[in-house]
């Protein structure tokens, strides 16, 4: 039987959050609507984060209200705290994601609190999500390296991931936020992870700064991971991880998985339509966008 891999599209959130020019909500909605036809089970559509921290996500509610929902797709949003969760729930998201870091330096820069404090914040998010029946995904950023502290110990990642799972996250996405990881780093990380949790609860979130994201996916497949994040057109980065380039492009991920004999359910032609829209965003002069 062909093994199927879940490709989790994060472009509209992880990708667009890093664009400096303000992209019109209608353009974001158009992108999500195309992606909604491409076969993804889940699309991370936006983030209910502070607009002071990430201005690009300020229109999260408008975006959620404007999309034409495909009933077969779960529309997810990133939430940093209970306020973000409440707004996401009100906007009708199907799933939320909380995001912690495995390094103190990145946690401070990205969400202005320590790793322990972020866990406290997530406790109330998890309780509210449970009451509302909303599944929660957890990210662990800087799972390999931190832009402020250098290499990150696999055991630190494991400990944060275990806490998130314990709190009720259904899956943990391991973020190579800086995109500096190599297949050997991935193997070291996953050795530590799979000793303490099932590979089926883990996803790979690779940024392609070093051009090794596909190789890193292949290494992670050896450990039994069956979910990988991609961003259409290789959009992305993180505003609080200087130098981190785009996410692994969804097409590169899907094409490689298909070559390796995996099934993804993603329609490459529809993905190409979405890529064209992304190319249009990139080609627009800043004054048109803002
Ligand atoms: P803070 O400044 O410590 O907290 O931010 P605050 O409570 O003082 O809030 C600051 C302002 O934001 C206030 O407004 C709040 O009301 C407002 P003001 O009084 O200044 O007008 N506020 C909010 N507004 C809307 N929605 C909310 C919300 N919360 C507060 N939910 C906070 C703390 C966590 C809010 C902030 O640091 C934040 O939003 N950070 C998000 C940063 C972010 O989105 N980073 C990118 C995503 S992470 C990533 O890309 C990595 C990932 O892809 C995985 C990987 O690649 O590894 C996930
Ligand atoms: Mg990311």
Short mmCIF file of C-alpha atoms and ligand atoms in Angstrom, two decimals:
data_model
loop_
_atom_site.label_atom_id
_atom_site.label_comp_id
_atom_site.label_asym_id
_atom_site.label_seq_id
_atom_site.Cartn_x
_atom_site.Cartn_y
_atom_site.Cartn_z
CA UNK A 1 0.00 0.00 0.00
CA UNK A 2 1.28 3.48 -0.86
CA UNK A 3 2.13 5.43 2.22
CA UNK A 4 0.41 8.72 2.43
CA UNK A 5 2.05 11.88 3.77
CA UNK A 6 0.14 14.86 5.12
CA UNK A 7 1.41 18.09 3.54
CA UNK A 8 0.41 20.95 5.82
CA UNK A 9 0.24 24.28 3.99
CA UNK A 10 1.49 27.24 6.03
CA UNK A 11 2.13 29.78 3.25
CA UNK A 12 -0.72 32.20 4.00
CA UNK A 13 0.56 32.54 7.59
CA UNK A 14 4.24 31.60 7.88
CA UNK A 15 4.87 32.83 4.35
CA UNK A 16 2.98 36.09 4.15
CA UNK A 17 3.90 37.18 7.71
CA UNK A 18 7.39 37.84 6.44
CA UNK A 19 6.44 40.07 3.51
CA UNK A 20 7.25 43.68 4.34
CA UNK A 21 4.64 45.37 2.12
CA UNK A 22 1.10 45.09 3.42
CA UNK A 23 -0.72 42.65 1.17
CA UNK A 24 -4.42 43.42 0.61
CA UNK A 25 -6.79 41.06 2.45
CA UNK A 26 -8.49 40.26 -0.87
CA UNK A 27 -5.19 38.92 -2.24
CA UNK A 28 -4.67 36.75 0.83
CA UNK A 29 -8.25 35.47 0.51
CA UNK A 30 -7.72 34.68 -3.18
CA UNK A 31 -4.56 32.72 -2.32
CA UNK A 32 -6.29 30.70 0.40
CA UNK A 33 -9.22 29.99 -1.91
CA UNK A 34 -6.94 28.51 -4.57
CA UNK A 35 -5.09 26.47 -1.96
CA UNK A 36 -8.47 25.27 -0.69
CA UNK A 37 -8.96 23.40 -3.98
CA UNK A 38 -5.48 21.84 -4.07
CA UNK A 39 -6.12 18.88 -1.78
CA UNK A 40 -4.68 20.02 1.56
CA UNK A 41 -6.34 18.63 4.67
CA UNK A 42 -5.30 21.73 6.62
CA UNK A 43 -4.27 25.24 5.64
CA UNK A 44 -2.79 27.61 8.19
CA UNK A 45 -4.64 30.66 6.97
CA UNK A 46 -3.53 33.42 9.32
CA UNK A 47 -2.37 34.36 12.80
CA UNK A 48 -4.32 36.08 15.58
CA UNK A 49 -1.15 37.66 16.94
CA UNK A 50 -0.46 41.21 18.07
CA UNK A 51 -0.59 43.57 15.06
CA UNK A 52 2.07 45.61 16.81
CA UNK A 53 4.40 42.60 16.52
CA UNK A 54 3.35 41.31 13.09
CA UNK A 55 1.40 43.99 11.18
CA UNK A 56 0.87 41.69 8.19
CA UNK A 57 -1.52 39.50 10.24
CA UNK A 58 -3.64 42.46 11.45
CA UNK A 59 -6.48 41.48 9.10
CA UNK A 60 -6.80 37.90 10.43
CA UNK A 61 -10.55 38.22 11.12
CA UNK A 62 -11.26 39.79 7.70
CA UNK A 63 -9.32 37.04 5.98
CA UNK A 64 -11.19 34.30 7.83
CA UNK A 65 -14.53 35.98 7.10
CA UNK A 66 -13.73 36.38 3.40
CA UNK A 67 -12.58 32.93 2.38
CA UNK A 68 -14.82 30.48 0.53
CA UNK A 69 -14.55 27.45 2.72
CA UNK A 70 -14.02 24.04 1.28
CA UNK A 71 -15.78 21.72 3.74
CA UNK A 72 -13.00 19.15 3.28
CA UNK A 73 -10.32 21.55 4.56
CA UNK A 74 -9.48 22.57 8.12
CA UNK A 75 -8.58 26.25 8.31
CA UNK A 76 -6.07 26.85 11.09
CA UNK A 77 -4.63 29.95 12.75
CA UNK A 78 -1.63 30.68 14.92
CA UNK A 79 -2.50 32.03 18.39
CA UNK A 80 0.01 33.31 20.97
CA UNK A 81 -2.36 33.71 23.92
CA UNK A 82 -5.97 33.44 25.10
CA UNK A 83 -6.89 36.71 23.47
CA UNK A 84 -5.73 35.35 20.12
CA UNK A 85 -7.59 32.11 20.74
CA UNK A 86 -10.86 33.93 21.53
CA UNK A 87 -10.55 36.01 18.35
CA UNK A 88 -9.73 32.92 16.29
CA UNK A 89 -12.74 31.07 17.70
CA UNK A 90 -14.99 34.02 16.95
CA UNK A 91 -13.66 34.05 13.39
CA UNK A 92 -14.61 30.39 13.01
CA UNK A 93 -11.23 28.68 12.71
CA UNK A 94 -11.25 24.86 12.72
CA UNK A 95 -7.90 24.47 14.44
CA UNK A 96 -5.32 26.62 16.22
CA UNK A 97 -1.57 26.38 16.69
CA UNK A 98 0.41 27.51 19.70
CA UNK A 99 4.10 28.17 19.32
CA UNK A 100 6.87 27.70 21.84
CA UNK A 101 10.61 27.80 21.37
CA UNK A 102 13.35 25.48 22.50
CA UNK A 103 15.59 28.47 23.20
CA UNK A 104 15.06 31.29 25.69
CA UNK A 105 16.54 33.91 23.37
CA UNK A 106 14.07 33.25 20.57
CA UNK A 107 11.13 32.97 22.97
CA UNK A 108 11.89 36.45 24.32
CA UNK A 109 12.29 38.00 20.88
CA UNK A 110 9.29 36.30 19.32
CA UNK A 111 6.68 36.32 22.06
CA UNK A 112 8.29 38.48 24.73
CA UNK A 113 8.37 35.89 27.49
CA UNK A 114 10.41 32.96 28.75
CA UNK A 115 9.73 29.41 27.61
CA UNK A 116 8.18 28.62 31.03
CA UNK A 117 5.93 31.69 30.86
CA UNK A 118 4.80 30.72 27.36
CA UNK A 119 3.71 27.35 28.73
CA UNK A 120 1.64 29.15 31.37
CA UNK A 121 -0.07 31.18 28.64
CA UNK A 122 -0.79 28.07 26.64
CA UNK A 123 -2.45 26.38 29.61
CA UNK A 124 -5.40 28.76 29.34
CA UNK A 125 -5.46 28.42 25.54
CA UNK A 126 -5.53 24.63 25.85
CA UNK A 127 -8.35 24.73 28.38
CA UNK A 128 -10.43 27.05 26.19
CA UNK A 129 -9.71 24.94 23.10
CA UNK A 130 -10.79 21.80 24.88
CA UNK A 131 -14.05 23.42 25.97
CA UNK A 132 -14.73 24.51 22.40
CA UNK A 133 -13.60 21.25 20.81
CA UNK A 134 -10.86 22.94 18.77
CA UNK A 135 -7.77 20.83 18.00
CA UNK A 136 -4.46 22.43 18.90
CA UNK A 137 -1.20 21.91 17.07
CA UNK A 138 2.06 22.88 18.77
CA UNK A 139 5.20 24.28 17.20
CA UNK A 140 8.64 24.08 18.71
CA UNK A 141 10.70 26.76 17.00
CA UNK A 142 14.47 26.76 16.79
CA UNK A 143 14.49 22.97 17.05
CA UNK A 144 18.00 22.84 15.60
CA UNK A 145 19.52 26.28 15.99
CA UNK A 146 18.58 29.65 17.42
CA UNK A 147 19.53 32.95 15.76
CA UNK A 148 20.49 34.33 19.19
CA UNK A 149 21.97 31.32 21.00
CA UNK A 150 23.39 29.02 18.31
CA UNK A 151 22.95 25.24 18.43
CA UNK A 152 20.00 23.94 20.41
CA UNK A 153 20.23 20.66 22.36
CA UNK A 154 17.82 17.98 21.11
CA UNK A 155 16.90 17.27 24.74
CA UNK A 156 15.64 20.85 25.15
CA UNK A 157 13.38 20.38 22.12
CA UNK A 158 12.17 17.05 23.44
CA UNK A 159 11.27 18.54 26.81
CA UNK A 160 9.21 21.37 25.28
CA UNK A 161 7.51 18.97 22.87
CA UNK A 162 6.62 16.58 25.69
CA UNK A 163 5.05 19.43 27.66
CA UNK A 164 3.00 20.53 24.66
CA UNK A 165 1.81 16.98 24.04
CA UNK A 166 1.02 16.60 27.70
CA UNK A 167 -1.06 19.79 27.57
CA UNK A 168 -3.14 18.29 24.77
CA UNK A 169 -1.56 19.25 21.44
CA UNK A 170 -2.42 16.57 18.89
CA UNK A 171 0.84 17.05 16.97
CA UNK A 172 4.14 18.86 17.36
CA UNK A 173 5.71 20.57 14.39
CA UNK A 174 9.47 20.80 14.78
CA UNK A 175 10.66 24.07 13.31
CA UNK A 176 14.08 24.50 11.79
CA UNK A 177 13.33 28.21 11.98
CA UNK A 178 16.73 29.39 10.82
CA UNK A 179 16.91 26.80 8.02
CA UNK A 180 20.49 25.98 8.93
CA UNK A 181 19.86 22.33 9.81
CA UNK A 182 21.54 19.46 7.98
CA UNK A 183 20.29 15.89 7.67
CA UNK A 184 22.69 14.79 10.45
CA UNK A 185 21.21 17.43 12.76
CA UNK A 186 17.74 16.18 11.91
CA UNK A 187 18.80 12.63 12.74
CA UNK A 188 20.28 13.72 16.09
CA UNK A 189 17.12 15.62 16.92
CA UNK A 190 14.75 12.82 15.94
CA UNK A 191 16.81 10.20 17.77
CA UNK A 192 16.06 12.12 20.95
CA UNK A 193 12.42 12.72 20.06
CA UNK A 194 11.26 9.28 18.97
CA UNK A 195 12.77 7.68 22.06
CA UNK A 196 10.07 9.47 24.07
CA UNK A 197 7.11 10.03 21.75
CA UNK A 198 5.61 8.38 18.68
CA UNK A 199 6.81 9.65 15.29
CA UNK A 200 3.14 9.86 14.29
CA UNK A 201 2.75 12.83 16.66
CA UNK A 202 5.59 14.76 14.99
CA UNK A 203 5.76 16.95 11.90
CA UNK A 204 8.74 18.53 10.15
CA UNK A 205 8.79 22.28 9.48
CA UNK A 206 11.89 23.09 7.50
CA UNK A 207 13.00 26.46 6.25
CA UNK A 208 15.15 26.34 3.16
CA UNK A 209 17.81 28.93 3.98
CA UNK A 210 20.62 26.46 3.41
CA UNK A 211 18.93 24.66 0.49
CA UNK A 212 18.73 21.46 2.51
CA UNK A 213 15.04 21.36 3.41
CA UNK A 214 14.22 18.50 1.02
CA UNK A 215 17.21 16.47 2.24
CA UNK A 216 16.04 17.13 5.80
CA UNK A 217 12.55 15.84 4.95
CA UNK A 218 14.08 12.70 3.50
CA UNK A 219 16.06 12.12 6.70
CA UNK A 220 12.92 12.68 8.78
CA UNK A 221 11.00 10.15 6.65
CA UNK A 222 13.53 7.53 7.80
CA UNK A 223 12.29 8.14 11.36
CA UNK A 224 8.65 7.60 10.37
CA UNK A 225 7.42 11.21 10.27
CA UNK A 226 4.36 11.47 8.06
CA UNK A 227 3.52 15.17 8.14
CA UNK A 228 5.56 18.03 6.69
CA UNK A 229 4.86 21.74 6.45
CA UNK A 230 5.29 23.58 3.18
CA UNK A 231 4.67 27.13 2.00
CA UNK A 232 3.41 27.78 -1.50
CA UNK A 233 6.08 29.38 -3.67
CA UNK A 234 8.65 29.00 -0.88
CA UNK A 235 7.24 32.07 0.82
CA UNK A 236 8.33 32.86 4.28
CA UNK A 237 10.71 33.30 7.08
CA UNK A 238 10.13 34.68 10.51
CA UNK A 239 10.28 38.37 11.37
CA UNK A 240 12.09 37.46 14.60
CA UNK A 241 14.65 35.12 13.02
CA UNK A 242 16.93 37.43 11.04
CA UNK A 243 18.39 35.80 7.94
CA UNK A 244 15.89 32.94 7.90
CA UNK A 245 14.74 32.60 4.31
CA UNK A 246 11.65 30.98 2.92
CA UNK A 247 9.93 27.85 4.04
CA UNK A 248 10.33 24.69 2.06
CA UNK A 249 8.31 25.32 -1.12
CA UNK A 250 5.23 23.11 -1.13
CA UNK A 251 5.83 22.07 -4.75
CA UNK A 252 9.40 20.89 -4.03
CA UNK A 253 8.10 18.94 -1.07
CA UNK A 254 5.19 17.37 -2.95
CA UNK A 255 7.21 16.54 -6.07
CA UNK A 256 9.96 14.87 -4.06
CA UNK A 257 7.44 12.88 -2.02
CA UNK A 258 5.74 11.71 -5.22
CA UNK A 259 9.12 10.73 -6.71
CA UNK A 260 9.82 8.70 -3.60
CA UNK A 261 6.50 6.89 -4.07
CA UNK A 262 4.45 8.62 -1.40
CA UNK A 263 0.93 9.84 -1.93
CA UNK A 264 -0.05 13.37 -0.87
CA UNK A 265 -3.39 14.05 -2.54
CA UNK A 266 -2.07 17.44 -3.68
CA UNK A 267 -2.95 18.62 -7.18
CA UNK A 268 0.20 20.15 -8.67
CA UNK A 269 -1.74 22.10 -11.32
CA UNK A 270 -3.80 23.91 -8.71
CA UNK A 271 -0.66 24.51 -6.69
CA UNK A 272 0.81 26.11 -9.82
CA UNK A 273 -2.16 28.51 -9.93
CA UNK A 274 -1.42 29.52 -6.34
CA UNK A 275 2.26 29.96 -7.21
CA UNK A 276 1.29 32.34 -10.00
CA UNK A 277 -0.63 34.45 -7.54
CA UNK A 278 2.40 34.46 -5.21
CA UNK A 279 4.63 35.53 -8.12
CA UNK A 280 2.17 38.37 -8.75
CA UNK A 281 2.44 39.47 -5.10
CA UNK A 282 6.22 39.49 -5.37
CA UNK A 283 6.14 41.44 -8.64
CA UNK A 284 3.88 44.22 -7.35
CA UNK A 285 5.60 47.46 -6.41
CA UNK A 286 5.34 48.20 -2.66
CA UNK A 287 3.17 51.28 -3.17
CA UNK A 288 0.54 49.18 -4.99
CA UNK A 289 0.47 46.70 -2.16
CA UNK A 290 0.21 49.10 0.74
P1 LIG B 1 3.55 41.78 24.45
O1 LIG B 1 3.91 43.10 23.87
O2 LIG B 1 4.49 41.17 25.42
O3 LIG B 1 2.15 41.70 25.17
O4 LIG B 1 3.32 40.77 23.24
P2 LIG B 1 1.02 42.71 25.44
O5 LIG B 1 -0.01 41.92 26.16
O6 LIG B 1 1.58 43.96 26.08
O7 LIG B 1 0.44 43.08 24.00
C1 LIG B 1 1.01 44.06 23.14
C2 LIG B 1 -0.08 44.64 22.29
O8 LIG B 1 -0.68 43.63 21.48
C3 LIG B 1 -1.24 45.21 23.09
O9 LIG B 1 -1.81 46.24 22.30
C4 LIG B 1 -2.19 44.06 23.20
O10 LIG B 1 -3.51 44.48 23.42
C5 LIG B 1 -2.06 43.44 21.83
P3 LIG B 1 -1.57 47.80 22.57
O11 LIG B 1 -2.03 47.99 23.98
O12 LIG B 1 -0.09 48.01 22.42
O13 LIG B 1 -2.38 48.48 21.55
N1 LIG B 1 -2.30 41.99 21.78
C6 LIG B 1 -2.97 41.40 20.78
N2 LIG B 1 -3.59 41.90 19.70
C7 LIG B 1 -4.19 41.01 18.88
N3 LIG B 1 -4.17 39.68 19.09
C8 LIG B 1 -3.55 39.15 20.15
C9 LIG B 1 -2.92 40.03 21.07
N4 LIG B 1 -2.23 39.84 22.20
C10 LIG B 1 -1.85 41.05 22.62
N5 LIG B 1 -3.53 37.84 20.32
C11 LIG B 1 2.55 38.74 22.19
C12 LIG B 1 3.12 39.39 23.45
C13 LIG B 1 2.64 37.25 22.37
C14 LIG B 1 1.11 39.18 22.03
C15 LIG B 1 3.39 39.21 20.97
O14 LIG B 1 4.72 38.99 21.25
C16 LIG B 1 3.01 38.49 19.70
O15 LIG B 1 1.90 38.59 19.20
N6 LIG B 1 3.97 37.75 19.11
C17 LIG B 1 3.74 37.02 17.88
C18 LIG B 1 4.99 36.99 17.08
C19 LIG B 1 4.78 36.19 15.83
O16 LIG B 1 3.68 36.04 15.34
N7 LIG B 1 5.90 35.68 15.27
C20 LIG B 1 5.87 34.92 14.08
C21 LIG B 1 5.26 33.57 14.22
S1 LIG B 1 6.32 32.33 14.96
C22 LIG B 1 7.10 31.60 13.65
O17 LIG B 1 7.03 32.09 12.56
C23 LIG B 1 7.78 30.28 13.85
C24 LIG B 1 6.96 29.12 13.31
O18 LIG B 1 6.65 29.30 11.94
C25 LIG B 1 7.72 27.82 13.47
C26 LIG B 1 9.15 27.88 12.95
O19 LIG B 1 9.40 28.35 11.83
O20 LIG B 1 10.01 27.40 13.70
C27 LIG B 1 5.65 28.96 14.09
MG1 LIG B 2 8.18 28.89 10.24
#
